[in-house]
Short mmCIF file of C-alpha atoms in Angstrom, two decimals:
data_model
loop_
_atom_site.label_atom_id
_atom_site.label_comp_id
_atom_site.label_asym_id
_atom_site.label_seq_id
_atom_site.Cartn_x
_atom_site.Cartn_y
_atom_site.Cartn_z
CA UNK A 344 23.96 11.18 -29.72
CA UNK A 345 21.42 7.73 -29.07
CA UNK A 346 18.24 8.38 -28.22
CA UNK A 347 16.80 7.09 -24.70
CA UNK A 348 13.37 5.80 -26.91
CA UNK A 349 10.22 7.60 -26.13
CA UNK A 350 10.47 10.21 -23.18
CA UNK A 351 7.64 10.90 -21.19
CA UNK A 352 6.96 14.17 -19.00
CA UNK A 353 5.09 14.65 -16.47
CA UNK A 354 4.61 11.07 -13.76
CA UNK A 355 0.56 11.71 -13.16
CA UNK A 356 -1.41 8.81 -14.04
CA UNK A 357 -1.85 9.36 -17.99
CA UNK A 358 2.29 10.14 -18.01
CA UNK A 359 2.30 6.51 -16.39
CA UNK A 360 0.01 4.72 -18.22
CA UNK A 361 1.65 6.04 -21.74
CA UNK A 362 5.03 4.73 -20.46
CA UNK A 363 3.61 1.56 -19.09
CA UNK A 364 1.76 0.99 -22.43
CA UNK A 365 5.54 1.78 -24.97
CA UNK A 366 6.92 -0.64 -22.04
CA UNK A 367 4.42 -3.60 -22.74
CA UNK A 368 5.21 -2.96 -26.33
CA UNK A 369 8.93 -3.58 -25.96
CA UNK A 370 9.42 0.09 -26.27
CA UNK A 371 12.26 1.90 -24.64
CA UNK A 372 10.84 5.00 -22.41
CA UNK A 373 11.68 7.09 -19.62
CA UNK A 374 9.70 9.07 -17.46
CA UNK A 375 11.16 12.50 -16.37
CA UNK A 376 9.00 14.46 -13.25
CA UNK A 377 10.17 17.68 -11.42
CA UNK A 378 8.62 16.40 -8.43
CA UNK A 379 9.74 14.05 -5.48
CA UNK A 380 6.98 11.81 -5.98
CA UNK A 381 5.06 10.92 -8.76
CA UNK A 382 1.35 11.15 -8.84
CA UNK A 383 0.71 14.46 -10.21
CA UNK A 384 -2.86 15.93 -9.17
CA UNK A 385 -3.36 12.43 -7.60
CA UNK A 386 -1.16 13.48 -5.48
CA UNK A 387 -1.35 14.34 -1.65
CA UNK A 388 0.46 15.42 1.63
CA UNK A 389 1.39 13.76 5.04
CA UNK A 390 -0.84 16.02 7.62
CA UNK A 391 -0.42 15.25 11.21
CA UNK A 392 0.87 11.91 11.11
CA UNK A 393 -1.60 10.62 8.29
CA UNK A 394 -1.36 10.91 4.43
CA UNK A 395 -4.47 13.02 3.00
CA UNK A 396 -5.24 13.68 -1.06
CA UNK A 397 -5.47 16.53 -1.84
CA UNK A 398 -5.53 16.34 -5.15
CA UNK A 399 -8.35 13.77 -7.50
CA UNK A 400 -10.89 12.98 -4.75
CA UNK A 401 -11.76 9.27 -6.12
CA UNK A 402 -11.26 7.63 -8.81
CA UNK A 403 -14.83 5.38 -10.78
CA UNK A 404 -14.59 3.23 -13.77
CA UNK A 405 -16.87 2.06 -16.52
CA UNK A 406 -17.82 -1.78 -16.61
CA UNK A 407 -16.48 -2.24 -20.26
CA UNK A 408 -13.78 0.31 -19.63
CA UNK A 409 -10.10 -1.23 -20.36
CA UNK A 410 -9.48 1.11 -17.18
CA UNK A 411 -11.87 -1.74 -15.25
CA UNK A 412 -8.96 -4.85 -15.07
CA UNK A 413 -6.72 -2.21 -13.72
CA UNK A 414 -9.00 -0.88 -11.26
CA UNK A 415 -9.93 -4.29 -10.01
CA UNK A 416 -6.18 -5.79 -9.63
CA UNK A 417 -5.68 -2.83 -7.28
CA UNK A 418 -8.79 -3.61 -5.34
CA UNK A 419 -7.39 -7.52 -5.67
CA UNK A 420 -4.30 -6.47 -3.73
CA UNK A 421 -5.43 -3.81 -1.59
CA UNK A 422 -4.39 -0.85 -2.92
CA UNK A 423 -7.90 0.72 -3.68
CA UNK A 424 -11.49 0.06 -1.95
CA UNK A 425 -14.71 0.81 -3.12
CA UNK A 426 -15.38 4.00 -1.60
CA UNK A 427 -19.01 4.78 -1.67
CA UNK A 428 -21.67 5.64 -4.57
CA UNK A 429 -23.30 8.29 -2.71
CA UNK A 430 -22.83 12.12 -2.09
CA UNK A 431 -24.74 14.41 -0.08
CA UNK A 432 -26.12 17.92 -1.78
CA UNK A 433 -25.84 21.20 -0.28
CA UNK A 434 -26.51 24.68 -0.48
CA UNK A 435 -27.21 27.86 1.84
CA UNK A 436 -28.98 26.27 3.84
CA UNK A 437 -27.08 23.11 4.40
CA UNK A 438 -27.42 19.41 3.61
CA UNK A 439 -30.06 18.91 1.09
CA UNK A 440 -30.26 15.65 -0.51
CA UNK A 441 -28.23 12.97 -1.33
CA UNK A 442 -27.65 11.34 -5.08
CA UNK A 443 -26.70 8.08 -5.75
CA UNK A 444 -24.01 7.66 -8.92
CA UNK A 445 -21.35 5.11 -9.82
CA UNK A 446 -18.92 3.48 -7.06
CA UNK A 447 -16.21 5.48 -6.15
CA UNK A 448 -12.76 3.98 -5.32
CA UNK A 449 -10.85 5.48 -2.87
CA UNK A 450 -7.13 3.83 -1.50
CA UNK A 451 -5.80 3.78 2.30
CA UNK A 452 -1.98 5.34 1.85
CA UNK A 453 -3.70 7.90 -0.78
CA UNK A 454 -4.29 7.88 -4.37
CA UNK A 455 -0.88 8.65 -5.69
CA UNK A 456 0.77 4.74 -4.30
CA UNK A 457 -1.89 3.91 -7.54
CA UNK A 458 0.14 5.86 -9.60
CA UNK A 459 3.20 4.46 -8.43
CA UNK A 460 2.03 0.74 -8.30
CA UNK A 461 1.68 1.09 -12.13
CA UNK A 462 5.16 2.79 -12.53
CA UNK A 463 6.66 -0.20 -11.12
CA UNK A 464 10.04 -1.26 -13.01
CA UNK A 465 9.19 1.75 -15.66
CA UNK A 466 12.83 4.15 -15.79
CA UNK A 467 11.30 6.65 -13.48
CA UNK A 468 13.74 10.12 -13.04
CA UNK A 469 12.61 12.27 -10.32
CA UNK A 470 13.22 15.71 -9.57
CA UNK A 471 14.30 16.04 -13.16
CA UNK A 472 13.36 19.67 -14.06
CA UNK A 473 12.99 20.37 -17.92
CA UNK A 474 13.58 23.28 -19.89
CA UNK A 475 12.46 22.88 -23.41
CA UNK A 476 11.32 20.46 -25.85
CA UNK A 477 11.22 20.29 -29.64
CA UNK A 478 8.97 17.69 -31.93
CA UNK A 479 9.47 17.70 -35.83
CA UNK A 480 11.57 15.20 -37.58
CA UNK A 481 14.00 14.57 -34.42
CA UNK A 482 12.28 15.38 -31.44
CA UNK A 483 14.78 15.69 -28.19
CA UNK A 484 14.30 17.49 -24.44
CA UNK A 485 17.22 19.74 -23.27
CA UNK A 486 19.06 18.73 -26.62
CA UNK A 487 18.95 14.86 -25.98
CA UNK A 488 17.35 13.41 -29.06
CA UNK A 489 14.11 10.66 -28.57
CA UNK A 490 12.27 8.76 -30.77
CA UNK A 491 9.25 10.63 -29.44
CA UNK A 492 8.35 13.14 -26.79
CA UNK A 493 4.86 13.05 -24.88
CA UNK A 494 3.84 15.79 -22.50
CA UNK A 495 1.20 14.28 -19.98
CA UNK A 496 0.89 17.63 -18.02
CA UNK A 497 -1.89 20.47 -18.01
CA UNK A 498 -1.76 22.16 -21.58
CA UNK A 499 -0.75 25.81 -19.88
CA UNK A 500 2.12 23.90 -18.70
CA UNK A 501 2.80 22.03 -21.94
CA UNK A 502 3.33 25.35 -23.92
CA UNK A 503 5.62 26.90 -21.61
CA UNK A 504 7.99 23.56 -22.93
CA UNK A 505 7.61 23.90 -26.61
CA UNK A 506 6.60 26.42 -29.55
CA UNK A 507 3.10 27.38 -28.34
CA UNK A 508 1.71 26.84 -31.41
CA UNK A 509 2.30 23.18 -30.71
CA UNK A 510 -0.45 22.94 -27.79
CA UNK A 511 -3.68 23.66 -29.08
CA UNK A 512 -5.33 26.27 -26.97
CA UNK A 513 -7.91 25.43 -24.05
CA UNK A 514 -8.51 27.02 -21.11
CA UNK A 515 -7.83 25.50 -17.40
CA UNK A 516 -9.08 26.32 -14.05
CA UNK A 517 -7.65 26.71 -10.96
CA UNK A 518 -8.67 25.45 -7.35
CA UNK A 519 -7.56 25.48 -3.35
CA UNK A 520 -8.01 22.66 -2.12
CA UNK A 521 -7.99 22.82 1.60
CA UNK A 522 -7.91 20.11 4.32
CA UNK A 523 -9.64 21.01 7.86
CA UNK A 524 -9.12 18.93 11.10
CA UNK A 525 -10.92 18.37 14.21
CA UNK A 526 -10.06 16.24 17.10
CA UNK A 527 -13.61 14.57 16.85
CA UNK A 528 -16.00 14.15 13.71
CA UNK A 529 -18.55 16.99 13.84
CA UNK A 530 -20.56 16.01 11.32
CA UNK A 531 -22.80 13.25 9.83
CA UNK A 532 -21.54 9.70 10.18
CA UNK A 533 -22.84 9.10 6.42
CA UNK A 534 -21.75 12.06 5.16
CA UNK A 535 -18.76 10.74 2.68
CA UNK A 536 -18.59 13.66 0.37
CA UNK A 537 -21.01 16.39 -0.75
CA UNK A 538 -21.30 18.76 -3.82
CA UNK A 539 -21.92 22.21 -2.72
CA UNK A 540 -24.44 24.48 -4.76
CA UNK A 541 -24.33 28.22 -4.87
CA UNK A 542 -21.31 28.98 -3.11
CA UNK A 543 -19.05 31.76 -4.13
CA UNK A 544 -16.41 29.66 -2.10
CA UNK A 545 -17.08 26.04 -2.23
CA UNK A 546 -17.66 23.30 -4.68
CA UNK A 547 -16.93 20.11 -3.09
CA UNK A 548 -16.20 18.72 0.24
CA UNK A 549 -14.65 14.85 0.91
CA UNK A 550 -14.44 13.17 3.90
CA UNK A 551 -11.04 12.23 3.96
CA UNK A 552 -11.03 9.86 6.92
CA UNK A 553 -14.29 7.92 5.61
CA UNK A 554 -12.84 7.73 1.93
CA UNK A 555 -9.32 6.48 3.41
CA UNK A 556 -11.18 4.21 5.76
CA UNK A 557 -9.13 5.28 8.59
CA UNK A 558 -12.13 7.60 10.25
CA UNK A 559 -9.93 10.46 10.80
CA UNK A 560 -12.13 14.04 11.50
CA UNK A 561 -10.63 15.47 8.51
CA UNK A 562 -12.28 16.99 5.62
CA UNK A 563 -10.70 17.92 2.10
CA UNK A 564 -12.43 21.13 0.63
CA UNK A 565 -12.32 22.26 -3.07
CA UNK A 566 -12.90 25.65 -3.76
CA UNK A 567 -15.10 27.17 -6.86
CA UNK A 568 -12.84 28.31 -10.03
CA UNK A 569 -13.54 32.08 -9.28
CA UNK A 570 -12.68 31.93 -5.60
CA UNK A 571 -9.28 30.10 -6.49
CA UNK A 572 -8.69 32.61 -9.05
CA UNK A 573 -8.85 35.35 -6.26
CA UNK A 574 -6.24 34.09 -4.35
CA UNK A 575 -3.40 32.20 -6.48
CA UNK A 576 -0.85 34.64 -4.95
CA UNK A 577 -1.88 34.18 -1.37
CA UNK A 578 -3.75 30.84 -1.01
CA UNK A 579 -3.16 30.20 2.93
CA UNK A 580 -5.17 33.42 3.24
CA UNK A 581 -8.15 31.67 2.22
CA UNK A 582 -8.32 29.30 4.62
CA UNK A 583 -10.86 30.80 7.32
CA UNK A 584 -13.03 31.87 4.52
CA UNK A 585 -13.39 27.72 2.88
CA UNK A 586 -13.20 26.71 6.93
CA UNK A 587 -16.18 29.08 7.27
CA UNK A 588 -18.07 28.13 3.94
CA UNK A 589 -17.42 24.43 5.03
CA UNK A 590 -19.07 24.78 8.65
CA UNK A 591 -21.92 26.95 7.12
CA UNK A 592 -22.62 23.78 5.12
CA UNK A 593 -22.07 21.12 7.27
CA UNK A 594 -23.79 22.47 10.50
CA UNK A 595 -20.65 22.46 12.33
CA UNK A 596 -20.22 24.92 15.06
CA UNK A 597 -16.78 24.11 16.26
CA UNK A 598 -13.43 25.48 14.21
CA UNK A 599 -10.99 23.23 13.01
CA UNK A 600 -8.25 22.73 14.57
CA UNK A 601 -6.01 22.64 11.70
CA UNK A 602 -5.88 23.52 8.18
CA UNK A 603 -3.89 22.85 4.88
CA UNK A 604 -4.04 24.98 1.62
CA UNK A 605 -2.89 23.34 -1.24
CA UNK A 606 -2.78 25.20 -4.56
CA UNK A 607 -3.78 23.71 -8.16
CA UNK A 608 -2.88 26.59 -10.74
CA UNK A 609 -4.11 23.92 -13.52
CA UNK A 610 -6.55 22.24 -11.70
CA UNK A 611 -8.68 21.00 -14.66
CA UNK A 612 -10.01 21.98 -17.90
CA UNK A 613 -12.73 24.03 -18.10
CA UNK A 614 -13.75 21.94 -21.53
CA UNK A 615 -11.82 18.13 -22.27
CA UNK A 616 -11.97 17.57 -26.03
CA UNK A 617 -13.40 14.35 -27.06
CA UNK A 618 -9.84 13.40 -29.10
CA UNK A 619 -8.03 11.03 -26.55
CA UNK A 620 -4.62 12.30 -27.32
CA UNK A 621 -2.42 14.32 -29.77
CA UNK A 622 0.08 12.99 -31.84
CA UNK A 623 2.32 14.86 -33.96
CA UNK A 624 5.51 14.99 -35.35
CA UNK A 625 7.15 12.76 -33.19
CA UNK A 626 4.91 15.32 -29.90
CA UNK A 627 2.38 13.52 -28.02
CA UNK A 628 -0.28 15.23 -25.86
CA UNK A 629 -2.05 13.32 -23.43
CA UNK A 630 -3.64 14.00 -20.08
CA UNK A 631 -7.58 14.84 -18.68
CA UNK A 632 -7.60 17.59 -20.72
CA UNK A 633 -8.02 15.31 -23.84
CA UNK A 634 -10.94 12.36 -23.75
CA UNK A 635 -13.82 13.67 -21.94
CA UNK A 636 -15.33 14.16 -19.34
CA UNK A 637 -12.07 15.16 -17.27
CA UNK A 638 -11.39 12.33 -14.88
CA UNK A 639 -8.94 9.57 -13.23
CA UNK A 640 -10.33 7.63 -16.19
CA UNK A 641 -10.25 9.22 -18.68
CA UNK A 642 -6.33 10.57 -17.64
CA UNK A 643 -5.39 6.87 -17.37
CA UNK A 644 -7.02 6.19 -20.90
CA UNK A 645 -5.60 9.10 -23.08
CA UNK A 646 -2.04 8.26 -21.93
CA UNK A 647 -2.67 4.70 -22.73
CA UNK A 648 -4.22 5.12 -25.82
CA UNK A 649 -1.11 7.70 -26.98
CA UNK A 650 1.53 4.99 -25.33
CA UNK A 651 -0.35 2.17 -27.67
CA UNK A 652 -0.41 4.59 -30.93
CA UNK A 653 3.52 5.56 -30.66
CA UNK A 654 4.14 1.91 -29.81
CA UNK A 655 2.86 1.35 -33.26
CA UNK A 656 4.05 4.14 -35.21
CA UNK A 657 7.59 4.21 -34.27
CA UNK A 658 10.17 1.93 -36.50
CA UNK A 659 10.80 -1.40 -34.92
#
């Protein structure tokens, strides 16, 4: 049987940017994703007429970051805008404080088109569901042979495809996220985002409208770990509970008028290792959960960093 080259799994941003990297290396790759769509936990969902993530809230970059050219051709042609590079703090009690931190980017048809801008003319097979994987001398997925395989998913998710002594062991954590609409903003014109402090339900909170740039009254809420946790097997059932925890914070009196649960069982790690990737026996692992801290960034840079390794490593 020939092999396709290197196959890729999993079309989030580091699944991308490994492909995209093998591709600029003359490298044969596919990428194989279960879903419709690729983007991964950049993903998002069309809500009332409007696209809203619901997955990564922004995306930042460091100045001498090889992320930074990428960053700034999608600002170049309008696919991302700097967002803003301050949150608000809350707690109990409501709006504290605000911090000021690096720019965040945030894009107007959502953060996954960023995803797919950089999988353009890659071999891209959606909806392509995949049973098991093997690594050693002649790796293959489903029985097709490959010069290499490289899982770009959550690790939990990675062992379910291969020997689970082949993913090293880390733990991941899971979150709602949980988008809230009003017919008019009821809250602070500045407000862009805000961490939330001791909260057994919240975490964060983005406005989605100011982020997008459209000014919708819609607000993304991410719940805590623990509160997640408590209701993987009936997540719409949480939804008065963030709504409440998000008006409590916010000073807003009125209920949405709609809301959205989304569930992340793999959210993110609760610790990313400092190695950028794994790479053995013809098995790459790359993803957030490898080249701290967890982040756009640091997704995008793992899979790169694995995509330029196997370029060099496998025969020419």
């Amino acid at each position: 049987m020939s092999s396709h080259g290197t196959t890729v799994i999993g079309g989030g941003i580091s699944g991308i940017a490994c492909a995209r990297a093998l591709a600029e290396q003359g490298r044969a790759v596919q990428v194989l994703d279960r879903g419709r769509r690729l983007g991964g936990r950049m993903g998002g969902r069309t809500l009332h007429g409007r696209v809203v993530d619901l997955g990564a809230s922004y995306l930042t970059v460091g100045d001498d970051s090889p992320f930074a050219p990428v960053v700034a051709d999608w600002v170049d042609r309008g696919l991302a805008r700097p967002w803003t590079d301050t949150f608000a703090v809350a707690g109990p009690d409501g709006v504290e404080q605000t911090k000021t931190g690096p720019m965040r980017y945030g894009t107007a048809g959502g953060l996954r088109t960023l995803v797919e801008d950089l999988a353009t003319g890659l071999d891209v097979q959606l909806e392509r569901t995949v049973q098991a994987v093997t690594g050693g001398g002649q790796p293959s997925v489903d029985g097709q042979p490959a010069d290499a395989v490289v899982l770009a998913m959550p690790d939990p998710q990675a062992a379910r495809l291969v020997t689970p002594d082949a993913v090293p062991d880390a733990d991941w954590q899971p979150t709602l996220s949980v988008a809230l609409g009003w017919s008019t903003r009821r809250w602070a014109a500045d407000l862009h985002g805000a961490f939330v402090h001791d909260s057994p339900v919240l975490d964060w909170l983005a406005d989605d409208g100011d982020r997008r740039g459209d000014g919708a009254a819609v607000l993304v809420a991410h719940s805590t770990a623990a509160f997640a946790a408590a209701h993987l097997d009936d997540p719409d059932a949480a939804a008065p509970a963030v709504a409440a925890a998000v008006r409590a914070a916010l000073g807003i009196t009125e209920e949405p008028e709609w809301s959205h649960v989304h569930r992340w069982s793999f959210a993110k790690p609760a610790h990313a290792r400092e190695a950028p990737f794994d790479l053995t026996g013809g098995l790459g692992l790359c993803g957030d959960g490898w080249s701290a801290p967890s982040k756009v960034e640091s997704a995008w840079r793992s899979g790169d960093a694995l995509g330029r390794a196997l370029a060099a490593a496998l025969p020419a």
